[in-house]
Short mmCIF file of C-alpha atoms and ligand atoms in Angstrom, two decimals:
data_model
loop_
_atom_site.label_atom_id
_atom_site.label_comp_id
_atom_site.label_asym_id
_atom_site.label_seq_id
_atom_site.Cartn_x
_atom_site.Cartn_y
_atom_site.Cartn_z
CA UNK A 1 0.00 0.00 0.00
CA UNK A 2 2.93 2.25 0.83
CA UNK A 3 4.56 1.60 -2.53
CA UNK A 4 1.35 2.32 -4.36
CA UNK A 5 0.83 5.56 -2.49
CA UNK A 6 4.40 6.70 -3.06
CA UNK A 7 4.12 5.98 -6.73
CA UNK A 8 0.69 7.38 -7.40
CA UNK A 9 0.97 10.46 -5.22
CA UNK A 10 4.32 11.62 -6.55
CA UNK A 11 4.08 14.57 -8.92
CA UNK A 12 4.86 12.52 -12.02
CA UNK A 13 2.61 9.64 -10.95
CA UNK A 14 -0.30 11.90 -10.07
CA UNK A 15 -0.03 13.63 -13.45
CA UNK A 16 -0.07 10.30 -15.22
CA UNK A 17 -3.09 9.13 -13.26
CA UNK A 18 -4.89 12.36 -14.08
CA UNK A 19 -4.09 11.99 -17.75
CA UNK A 20 -4.71 8.30 -18.25
CA UNK A 21 -5.84 6.57 -15.10
CA UNK A 22 -9.51 6.19 -14.73
CA UNK A 23 -10.10 7.51 -11.21
CA UNK A 24 -12.65 4.77 -10.43
CA UNK A 25 -10.16 2.07 -11.31
CA UNK A 26 -7.45 3.70 -9.26
CA UNK A 27 -9.66 4.06 -6.23
CA UNK A 28 -11.01 0.52 -6.63
CA UNK A 29 -7.46 -0.81 -6.72
CA UNK A 30 -6.53 1.24 -3.71
CA UNK A 31 -9.64 0.17 -1.86
CA UNK A 32 -8.82 -3.47 -2.49
CA UNK A 33 -5.27 -3.08 -1.22
CA UNK A 34 -6.36 -1.06 1.78
CA UNK A 35 -8.97 -3.73 2.53
CA UNK A 36 -6.25 -6.37 2.58
CA UNK A 37 -4.19 -4.31 5.01
CA UNK A 38 -7.31 -3.84 7.14
CA UNK A 39 -8.06 -7.57 7.09
CA UNK A 40 -4.57 -8.42 8.24
CA UNK A 41 -4.86 -5.85 11.03
CA UNK A 42 -8.18 -7.27 12.14
CA UNK A 43 -6.84 -10.83 12.07
CA UNK A 44 -3.88 -9.87 14.23
CA UNK A 45 -6.12 -8.06 16.70
CA UNK A 46 -8.58 -10.98 16.77
CA UNK A 47 -5.85 -13.54 17.45
CA UNK A 48 -4.52 -11.44 20.29
CA UNK A 49 -7.95 -10.86 21.77
CA UNK A 50 -8.81 -14.55 21.48
CA UNK A 51 -5.73 -15.59 23.41
CA UNK A 52 -6.37 -13.09 26.14
CA UNK A 53 -10.09 -13.80 26.34
CA UNK A 54 -9.43 -17.52 26.65
CA UNK A 55 -6.93 -16.96 29.43
CA UNK A 56 -9.16 -14.51 31.26
CA UNK A 57 -12.01 -16.98 31.00
CA UNK A 58 -9.91 -19.81 32.42
CA UNK A 59 -8.68 -17.61 35.24
CA UNK A 60 -12.24 -16.45 36.03
CA UNK A 61 -13.48 -20.06 36.05
CA UNK A 62 -10.59 -21.14 38.29
CA UNK A 63 -11.36 -18.30 40.67
CA UNK A 64 -15.04 -19.25 40.74
CA UNK A 65 -14.05 -22.86 41.42
CA UNK A 66 -11.76 -21.87 44.29
CA UNK A 67 -14.43 -19.71 45.88
CA UNK A 68 -17.21 -22.23 45.22
CA UNK A 69 -15.45 -25.42 46.25
CA UNK A 70 -13.29 -23.69 48.88
CA UNK A 71 -16.35 -21.93 50.34
CA UNK A 72 -18.23 -25.21 50.48
CA UNK A 73 -15.30 -26.93 52.20
CA UNK A 74 -14.86 -24.00 54.59
CA UNK A 75 -18.54 -24.22 55.55
CA UNK A 76 -18.11 -27.94 56.19
CA UNK A 77 -15.18 -27.00 58.38
CA UNK A 78 -12.56 -29.06 56.52
CA UNK A 79 -10.74 -25.92 55.23
CA UNK A 80 -9.78 -22.57 56.79
CA UNK A 81 -11.57 -19.53 55.43
CA UNK A 82 -8.12 -17.88 55.38
CA UNK A 83 -6.74 -20.65 53.18
CA UNK A 84 -9.54 -20.12 50.64
CA UNK A 85 -8.79 -16.41 50.43
CA UNK A 86 -5.07 -17.11 50.12
CA UNK A 87 -5.71 -19.63 47.31
CA UNK A 88 -7.90 -17.15 45.42
CA UNK A 89 -5.22 -14.52 45.78
CA UNK A 90 -2.55 -16.92 44.49
CA UNK A 91 -4.63 -17.74 41.45
CA UNK A 92 -5.03 -14.08 40.49
CA UNK A 93 -1.32 -13.55 41.01
CA UNK A 94 -0.57 -16.50 38.75
CA UNK A 95 -2.91 -15.54 35.94
CA UNK A 96 -1.91 -11.91 35.56
CA UNK A 97 1.59 -12.78 34.24
CA UNK A 98 0.16 -15.61 32.16
CA UNK A 99 -2.18 -13.17 30.42
CA UNK A 100 0.65 -10.80 29.57
CA UNK A 101 2.68 -13.76 28.34
CA UNK A 102 -0.08 -14.58 25.89
CA UNK A 103 0.11 -11.03 24.56
CA UNK A 104 3.88 -11.35 24.31
CA UNK A 105 3.47 -14.53 22.30
CA UNK A 106 1.52 -12.67 19.61
CA UNK A 107 4.17 -9.96 19.57
CA UNK A 108 6.99 -12.50 19.33
CA UNK A 109 5.23 -14.18 16.45
CA UNK A 110 4.91 -10.97 14.44
CA UNK A 111 8.51 -10.08 15.32
CA UNK A 112 9.66 -13.44 13.98
CA UNK A 113 8.00 -12.72 10.65
CA UNK A 114 9.78 -9.35 10.53
CA UNK A 115 13.06 -11.04 11.41
CA UNK A 116 12.61 -13.46 8.58
CA UNK A 117 12.24 -10.62 6.12
CA UNK A 118 15.09 -8.60 7.60
CA UNK A 119 17.41 -11.58 7.29
CA UNK A 120 16.20 -12.21 3.77
CA UNK A 121 17.37 -8.70 2.90
CA UNK A 122 20.61 -9.05 4.84
CA UNK A 123 21.40 -12.37 3.21
CA UNK A 124 20.86 -11.08 -0.32
CA UNK A 125 24.24 -11.21 -2.01
CA UNK A 126 25.10 -7.86 -3.57
CA UNK A 127 25.30 -8.13 -7.32
CA UNK A 128 28.53 -6.22 -7.41
CA UNK A 129 30.91 -6.86 -4.54
CA UNK A 130 34.19 -5.19 -3.84
CA UNK A 131 37.28 -7.41 -3.60
CA UNK A 132 38.93 -7.46 -0.18
CA UNK A 133 42.20 -6.42 -1.83
CA UNK A 134 40.60 -3.78 -4.06
CA UNK A 135 42.95 -1.23 -5.60
CA UNK A 136 42.74 2.47 -6.25
CA UNK A 137 42.40 3.92 -9.74
CA UNK A 138 45.96 4.87 -10.77
CA UNK A 139 46.79 8.56 -10.46
CA UNK A 140 46.97 10.75 -13.54
CA UNK A 141 44.84 10.73 -16.67
CA UNK A 142 42.47 7.80 -16.95
CA UNK A 143 41.58 5.83 -20.06
CA UNK A 144 38.31 3.91 -20.33
CA UNK A 145 38.59 0.59 -22.07
CA UNK A 146 36.10 -2.06 -23.10
CA UNK A 147 37.58 -5.36 -24.13
CA UNK A 148 35.15 -7.76 -25.83
CA UNK A 149 32.42 -7.04 -23.29
CA UNK A 150 29.34 -9.26 -23.29
CA UNK A 151 26.47 -8.34 -21.04
CA UNK A 152 22.88 -9.20 -20.27
CA UNK A 153 20.84 -7.67 -17.49
CA UNK A 154 20.61 -10.00 -14.48
CA UNK A 155 17.38 -11.83 -13.84
CA UNK A 156 14.93 -10.12 -11.52
CA UNK A 157 15.47 -12.61 -8.68
CA UNK A 158 19.13 -11.64 -8.53
CA UNK A 159 18.44 -7.97 -7.98
CA UNK A 160 15.32 -8.14 -5.90
CA UNK A 161 13.57 -10.26 -3.30
CA UNK A 162 10.59 -12.32 -4.28
CA UNK A 163 8.77 -11.42 -1.07
CA UNK A 164 9.20 -7.71 -1.78
CA UNK A 165 8.04 -7.93 -5.36
CA UNK A 166 4.42 -8.00 -6.18
CA UNK A 167 4.31 -7.01 -9.78
CA UNK A 168 7.44 -8.34 -11.43
CA UNK A 169 7.35 -11.94 -12.49
CA UNK A 170 10.30 -13.62 -10.87
CA UNK A 171 10.81 -16.71 -12.93
CA UNK A 172 14.60 -16.63 -12.58
CA UNK A 173 15.14 -16.56 -16.31
CA UNK A 174 18.08 -14.34 -17.21
CA UNK A 175 17.44 -11.50 -19.61
CA UNK A 176 18.59 -11.64 -23.19
CA UNK A 177 22.13 -10.66 -23.98
CA UNK A 178 22.24 -6.92 -24.55
CA UNK A 179 25.90 -6.27 -25.45
CA UNK A 180 27.92 -8.47 -27.78
CA UNK A 181 31.70 -8.18 -27.82
CA UNK A 182 31.89 -4.43 -27.30
CA UNK A 183 35.47 -3.15 -27.55
CA UNK A 184 36.68 0.43 -27.59
CA UNK A 185 39.14 2.70 -25.88
CA UNK A 186 38.57 6.26 -24.74
CA UNK A 187 42.03 7.80 -24.51
CA UNK A 188 42.80 9.99 -21.49
CA UNK A 189 41.39 13.47 -21.97
CA UNK A 190 39.57 12.46 -25.14
CA UNK A 191 35.90 12.22 -25.86
CA UNK A 192 34.09 9.20 -27.26
CA UNK A 193 30.53 9.68 -28.46
CA UNK A 194 28.05 6.82 -28.60
CA UNK A 195 25.28 7.15 -31.14
CA UNK A 196 22.64 4.73 -32.31
CA UNK A 197 18.95 4.16 -32.31
CA UNK A 198 17.06 3.86 -29.08
CA UNK A 199 17.39 0.48 -27.41
CA UNK A 200 20.74 -0.19 -29.08
CA UNK A 201 22.56 -0.52 -25.75
CA UNK A 202 24.18 2.88 -25.29
CA UNK A 203 22.97 3.48 -21.75
CA UNK A 204 23.93 -0.09 -20.91
CA UNK A 205 27.52 0.58 -22.00
CA UNK A 206 27.51 3.74 -19.89
CA UNK A 207 26.31 1.84 -16.82
CA UNK A 208 29.12 -0.69 -17.03
CA UNK A 209 31.82 1.99 -16.70
CA UNK A 210 31.04 2.87 -13.04
CA UNK A 211 30.43 -0.86 -12.45
CA UNK A 212 26.74 -0.57 -11.73
CA UNK A 213 26.72 -4.08 -13.17
CA UNK A 214 29.46 -6.58 -13.87
CA UNK A 215 30.13 -7.66 -17.43
CA UNK A 216 29.33 -11.30 -18.18
CA UNK A 217 32.31 -11.67 -20.47
CA UNK A 218 35.30 -9.52 -21.33
CA UNK A 219 36.73 -6.69 -19.26
CA UNK A 220 35.98 -3.06 -18.51
CA UNK A 221 39.10 -1.15 -17.49
CA UNK A 222 39.58 2.23 -15.88
CA UNK A 223 43.13 3.55 -16.10
CA UNK A 224 44.25 0.14 -17.31
CA UNK A 225 42.85 -1.72 -14.29
CA UNK A 226 39.89 -4.10 -14.42
CA UNK A 227 37.00 -2.32 -12.65
CA UNK A 228 36.39 -5.52 -10.68
CA UNK A 229 39.76 -4.99 -8.97
CA UNK A 230 39.05 -1.38 -8.07
CA UNK A 231 37.54 -0.12 -4.83
CA UNK A 232 34.07 1.37 -5.16
CA UNK A 233 35.14 4.54 -3.36
CA UNK A 234 38.02 5.08 -5.75
CA UNK A 235 35.76 4.54 -8.79
CA UNK A 236 33.26 7.02 -7.38
CA UNK A 237 35.99 9.59 -6.84
CA UNK A 238 37.32 9.15 -10.37
CA UNK A 239 34.13 9.05 -12.30
CA UNK A 240 31.20 11.39 -12.66
CA UNK A 241 28.04 10.30 -14.39
CA UNK A 242 25.03 12.33 -15.44
CA UNK A 243 22.06 10.14 -16.16
CA UNK A 244 19.32 10.92 -18.56
CA UNK A 245 16.66 11.80 -16.01
CA UNK A 246 18.88 14.12 -13.96
CA UNK A 247 17.24 13.36 -10.67
CA UNK A 248 17.25 15.94 -7.89
CA UNK A 249 16.31 15.27 -4.30
CA UNK A 250 13.54 17.23 -2.66
CA UNK A 251 16.07 19.34 -0.83
CA UNK A 252 17.76 22.71 -1.19
CA UNK A 253 20.01 23.43 -4.15
CA UNK A 254 22.89 23.45 -1.69
CA UNK A 255 22.11 19.95 -0.39
CA UNK A 256 21.73 18.63 -3.91
CA UNK A 257 25.12 20.03 -4.89
CA UNK A 258 26.88 18.97 -1.69
CA UNK A 259 26.05 15.38 -2.54
CA UNK A 260 28.96 15.54 -4.96
CA UNK A 261 31.44 17.12 -2.55
CA UNK A 262 30.23 17.24 1.07
CA UNK A 263 32.85 19.70 2.26
CA UNK A 264 32.43 22.29 -0.49
CA UNK A 265 32.21 25.95 0.52
CA UNK A 266 29.58 28.34 -0.82
CA UNK A 267 32.26 29.88 -3.05
CA UNK A 268 32.87 26.45 -4.60
CA UNK A 269 29.14 25.99 -5.13
CA UNK A 270 28.79 29.35 -6.85
CA UNK A 271 31.82 28.60 -8.96
CA UNK A 272 30.26 25.35 -10.16
CA UNK A 273 26.94 27.10 -10.78
CA UNK A 274 28.70 29.78 -12.79
CA UNK A 275 30.46 27.18 -14.93
CA UNK A 276 27.13 25.44 -15.48
CA UNK A 277 25.60 28.80 -16.49
CA UNK A 278 23.13 28.68 -13.64
CA UNK A 279 24.48 31.47 -11.42
CA UNK A 280 22.14 34.16 -12.77
CA UNK A 281 19.07 32.06 -12.19
CA UNK A 282 20.14 31.01 -8.71
CA UNK A 283 21.05 34.57 -7.73
CA UNK A 284 17.59 35.70 -8.86
CA UNK A 285 15.82 33.24 -6.59
CA UNK A 286 14.78 34.86 -3.32
CA UNK A 287 16.22 32.04 -1.25
CA UNK A 288 19.26 31.45 -3.45
CA UNK A 289 21.09 28.26 -2.61
CA UNK A 290 18.50 27.40 0.01
CA UNK A 291 15.72 27.15 -2.55
CA UNK A 292 14.18 23.73 -2.24
CA UNK A 293 14.07 21.97 -5.59
CA UNK A 294 12.95 18.54 -6.68
CA UNK A 295 9.64 16.91 -6.93
CA UNK A 296 7.64 19.02 -4.51
CA UNK A 297 9.93 22.02 -4.46
CA UNK A 298 10.77 24.74 -6.88
CA UNK A 299 10.24 23.39 -10.36
CA UNK A 300 13.24 23.78 -12.58
CA UNK A 301 12.78 23.51 -16.31
CA UNK A 302 14.35 20.57 -18.13
CA UNK A 303 17.37 22.61 -19.23
CA UNK A 304 17.86 24.16 -15.80
CA UNK A 305 17.70 20.79 -14.13
CA UNK A 306 20.23 19.42 -16.54
CA UNK A 307 22.56 22.31 -15.86
CA UNK A 308 22.18 21.74 -12.12
CA UNK A 309 23.22 18.10 -12.54
CA UNK A 310 26.17 19.33 -14.60
CA UNK A 311 27.06 21.76 -11.80
CA UNK A 312 26.96 18.81 -9.43
CA UNK A 313 29.32 16.94 -11.72
CA UNK A 314 31.68 19.92 -11.97
CA UNK A 315 31.80 20.16 -8.20
CA UNK A 316 32.92 16.56 -7.95
CA UNK A 317 35.75 17.27 -10.41
CA UNK A 318 35.86 13.72 -11.78
CA UNK A 319 38.66 12.61 -14.05
CA UNK A 320 36.25 10.63 -16.20
CA UNK A 321 32.84 11.89 -17.26
CA UNK A 322 30.03 9.67 -18.45
CA UNK A 323 27.07 11.54 -19.87
CA UNK A 324 23.72 10.29 -21.00
CA UNK A 325 22.71 13.38 -22.89
CA UNK A 326 19.06 14.16 -22.46
CA UNK A 327 16.91 14.16 -25.53
CA UNK A 328 14.43 16.53 -23.91
CA UNK A 329 13.57 19.33 -26.24
CA UNK A 330 15.33 22.34 -24.96
CA UNK A 331 14.61 25.79 -26.28
CA UNK A 332 17.52 27.37 -28.11
CA UNK A 333 18.69 29.55 -25.20
CA UNK A 334 18.81 26.73 -22.71
CA UNK A 335 20.25 24.47 -25.41
CA UNK A 336 23.10 26.92 -25.86
CA UNK A 337 23.56 27.22 -22.11
CA UNK A 338 23.60 23.44 -21.67
CA UNK A 339 26.11 23.25 -24.50
CA UNK A 340 28.41 25.74 -22.78
CA UNK A 341 28.01 23.93 -19.48
CA UNK A 342 28.84 20.65 -21.17
CA UNK A 343 31.94 22.07 -22.82
CA UNK A 344 33.06 23.20 -19.37
CA UNK A 345 32.34 19.77 -17.90
CA UNK A 346 34.17 17.88 -20.61
CA UNK A 347 37.25 20.08 -21.00
CA UNK A 348 40.40 18.04 -20.41
CA UNK A 349 38.51 15.03 -19.11
CA UNK A 350 38.14 11.55 -20.46
CA UNK A 351 34.54 11.45 -21.60
CA UNK A 352 32.08 8.88 -22.82
CA UNK A 353 29.01 10.71 -24.03
CA UNK A 354 25.78 9.31 -25.36
CA UNK A 355 25.17 11.99 -27.89
CA UNK A 356 21.85 13.22 -29.18
CA UNK A 357 23.15 16.51 -30.53
CA UNK A 358 25.13 17.10 -33.64
CA UNK A 359 27.41 19.58 -31.86
CA UNK A 360 28.50 16.90 -29.38
CA UNK A 361 29.02 14.33 -32.09
CA UNK A 362 31.16 16.68 -34.13
CA UNK A 363 33.28 17.56 -31.11
CA UNK A 364 34.01 13.89 -30.35
CA UNK A 365 37.44 12.42 -31.04
CA UNK A 366 35.85 9.10 -31.84
CA UNK A 367 32.27 8.19 -32.67
CA UNK A 368 30.98 4.70 -32.02
CA UNK A 369 27.81 3.65 -33.76
CA UNK A 370 25.97 1.13 -31.60
CA UNK A 371 23.43 -1.17 -33.16
CA UNK A 372 21.76 -4.08 -31.37
CA UNK A 373 24.48 -4.25 -28.74
CA UNK A 374 27.37 -4.20 -31.19
CA UNK A 375 29.65 -1.44 -32.35
CA UNK A 376 29.05 -1.42 -36.06
CA UNK A 377 31.06 1.62 -37.09
CA UNK A 378 33.72 3.83 -35.57
CA UNK A 379 35.58 6.93 -36.63
CA UNK A 380 35.30 10.70 -36.69
CA UNK A 381 32.34 12.58 -38.03
CA UNK A 382 33.79 13.31 -41.51
CA UNK A 383 35.20 9.78 -41.81
CA UNK A 384 31.91 8.16 -40.98
CA UNK A 385 29.94 10.47 -43.22
CA UNK A 386 32.28 9.68 -46.06
CA UNK A 387 31.89 5.95 -45.41
CA UNK A 388 28.19 6.36 -46.10
CA UNK A 389 27.07 3.58 -43.76
CA UNK A 390 24.77 3.39 -40.77
CA UNK A 391 26.13 6.65 -39.37
CA UNK A 392 25.27 8.55 -42.47
CA UNK A 393 21.73 7.21 -42.24
CA UNK A 394 21.52 8.22 -38.58
CA UNK A 395 22.93 11.59 -39.43
CA UNK A 396 20.21 12.15 -42.00
CA UNK A 397 17.38 11.06 -39.74
CA UNK A 398 18.58 12.28 -36.36
CA UNK A 399 21.00 15.12 -36.78
CA UNK A 400 20.51 16.66 -40.21
CA UNK A 401 17.55 18.80 -39.23
CA UNK A 402 19.47 20.14 -36.28
CA UNK A 403 22.48 20.75 -38.49
CA UNK A 404 20.43 22.82 -40.87
CA UNK A 405 19.00 24.78 -37.98
CA UNK A 406 22.44 25.82 -36.83
CA UNK A 407 23.61 26.28 -40.37
CA UNK A 408 26.08 23.40 -40.34
CA UNK A 409 24.10 20.89 -42.33
CA UNK A 410 24.64 22.32 -45.78
CA UNK A 411 28.34 22.68 -45.17
CA UNK A 412 28.63 19.08 -44.02
CA UNK A 413 26.63 17.69 -46.87
CA UNK A 414 28.87 19.67 -49.20
CA UNK A 415 31.90 18.28 -47.43
CA UNK A 416 30.53 14.79 -47.82
CA UNK A 417 29.86 15.34 -51.51
N1 ADP B 501 17.34 -2.51 -16.38
C1 ADP B 501 17.17 -3.29 -17.46
N2 ADP B 501 16.83 -4.59 -17.33
C2 ADP B 501 16.67 -5.38 -18.42
N3 ADP B 501 16.83 -4.97 -19.68
C3 ADP B 501 17.16 -3.69 -19.89
C4 ADP B 501 17.34 -2.78 -18.80
N4 ADP B 501 17.68 -1.57 -19.30
C5 ADP B 501 17.70 -1.72 -20.65
N5 ADP B 501 17.40 -2.99 -20.99
C6 ADP B 501 17.37 -3.52 -22.36
O1 ADP B 501 18.64 -3.38 -22.92
C7 ADP B 501 18.58 -2.93 -24.25
C8 ADP B 501 19.44 -1.71 -24.44
O2 ADP B 501 18.91 -0.65 -23.67
P1 ADP B 501 19.65 0.73 -23.47
O3 ADP B 501 21.08 0.47 -23.20
O4 ADP B 501 18.90 1.50 -22.46
O5 ADP B 501 19.48 1.38 -24.91
P2 ADP B 501 19.79 2.85 -25.41
O6 ADP B 501 20.35 3.64 -24.27
O7 ADP B 501 20.77 2.68 -26.54
O8 ADP B 501 18.52 3.42 -25.92
C9 ADP B 501 17.12 -2.71 -24.56
O9 ADP B 501 16.69 -3.78 -25.35
C10 ADP B 501 16.42 -2.73 -23.23
O10 ADP B 501 15.19 -3.36 -23.34
MG1 MG B 502 19.50 5.35 -23.26
#
């Protein structure tokens, strides 16, 4: 019920429900779930009450028996009246703790169920575990290398617990292979752009670099060292990643930025904001850095949010940058601002960028065309255009319009001709 409420009452979820969800269906579903929670509550309460009622009844009957039989015997003179009273008192003394014990039994039983689930979570083997003798990423410029990497997303039962999943079907079947023998090398300080149609496996490649998953075959190397031999902390310190959704916590701008570098001073924060071309906007906000952003806070536009995530990246000063460039339609001013912010973020760093903009692609030292989990073409923009393969096709469908808008298309087509 909690999950459903969190999902449906979040800003994005509520909007979706308003747009598509038939309110009656939503409330019927919620009613059904709430009814199940209510039923469980009632069952627990009933069990507890039953135990206690039974015990109270037994104790009341025993007391009646002592008074009845004892009184009868006392009248006959075979028992002291004092002894009867003492017996009755003993019985009450005995039953009071027994009654509380019955209550405790119910509590212990529910605690045991909780324990079971807690241990289930504790026993779940992490998908990606650090070696005990993990190394640091070597100092200096860092190259990113993929060596014949095969990868398929792990089956649901490896990443989640059956008892916590209601919706996903946990049949244990592993997902299909997503990457097939991907090899490339991003030289230190150079930029590699990944292009390809949606679902080709670009984001998957990006996620393997910070070792969010382990490759099934082949090796991913950072600075010449297999990521499986590196410590997680060292990888985090080396690498900065901006994901497509650019998530911000429902906290102040300051808190969101400090995530990247907890000890940063306000001057550092403003410096990062300036580089991300966000300083004017932030300065104009009445509460400045203390403005609460995120889901229920101040709503940033798509471009502003992206620039804030770039500011966060700049603050972390990573040696390697992995960017999943957002496809969100930005207006031309914020597009230009994001572009400037990106140039700042990428300068002098090893970068792997999933590119959706022609300007990024053209700036790349190497372009990899990803198709169905394989790298089908590689080279620079002019080389690939001249080759007239898949890239050229992509260029025509994805980038050409944009190129014409910024006046570069005609020139490039001429160059190609
Ligand atoms: N978390 C996931 N679990 C299982 N399969 C996934 C997951 N994410 C992506 N996939 C699958 O992997 C393939 C590649 O996806 P992705 O790397 O996101 O593509 P791209 O970023 O190039 O659009 C797709 O077929 C997609 O269905
Ligand atoms: Mg993607």
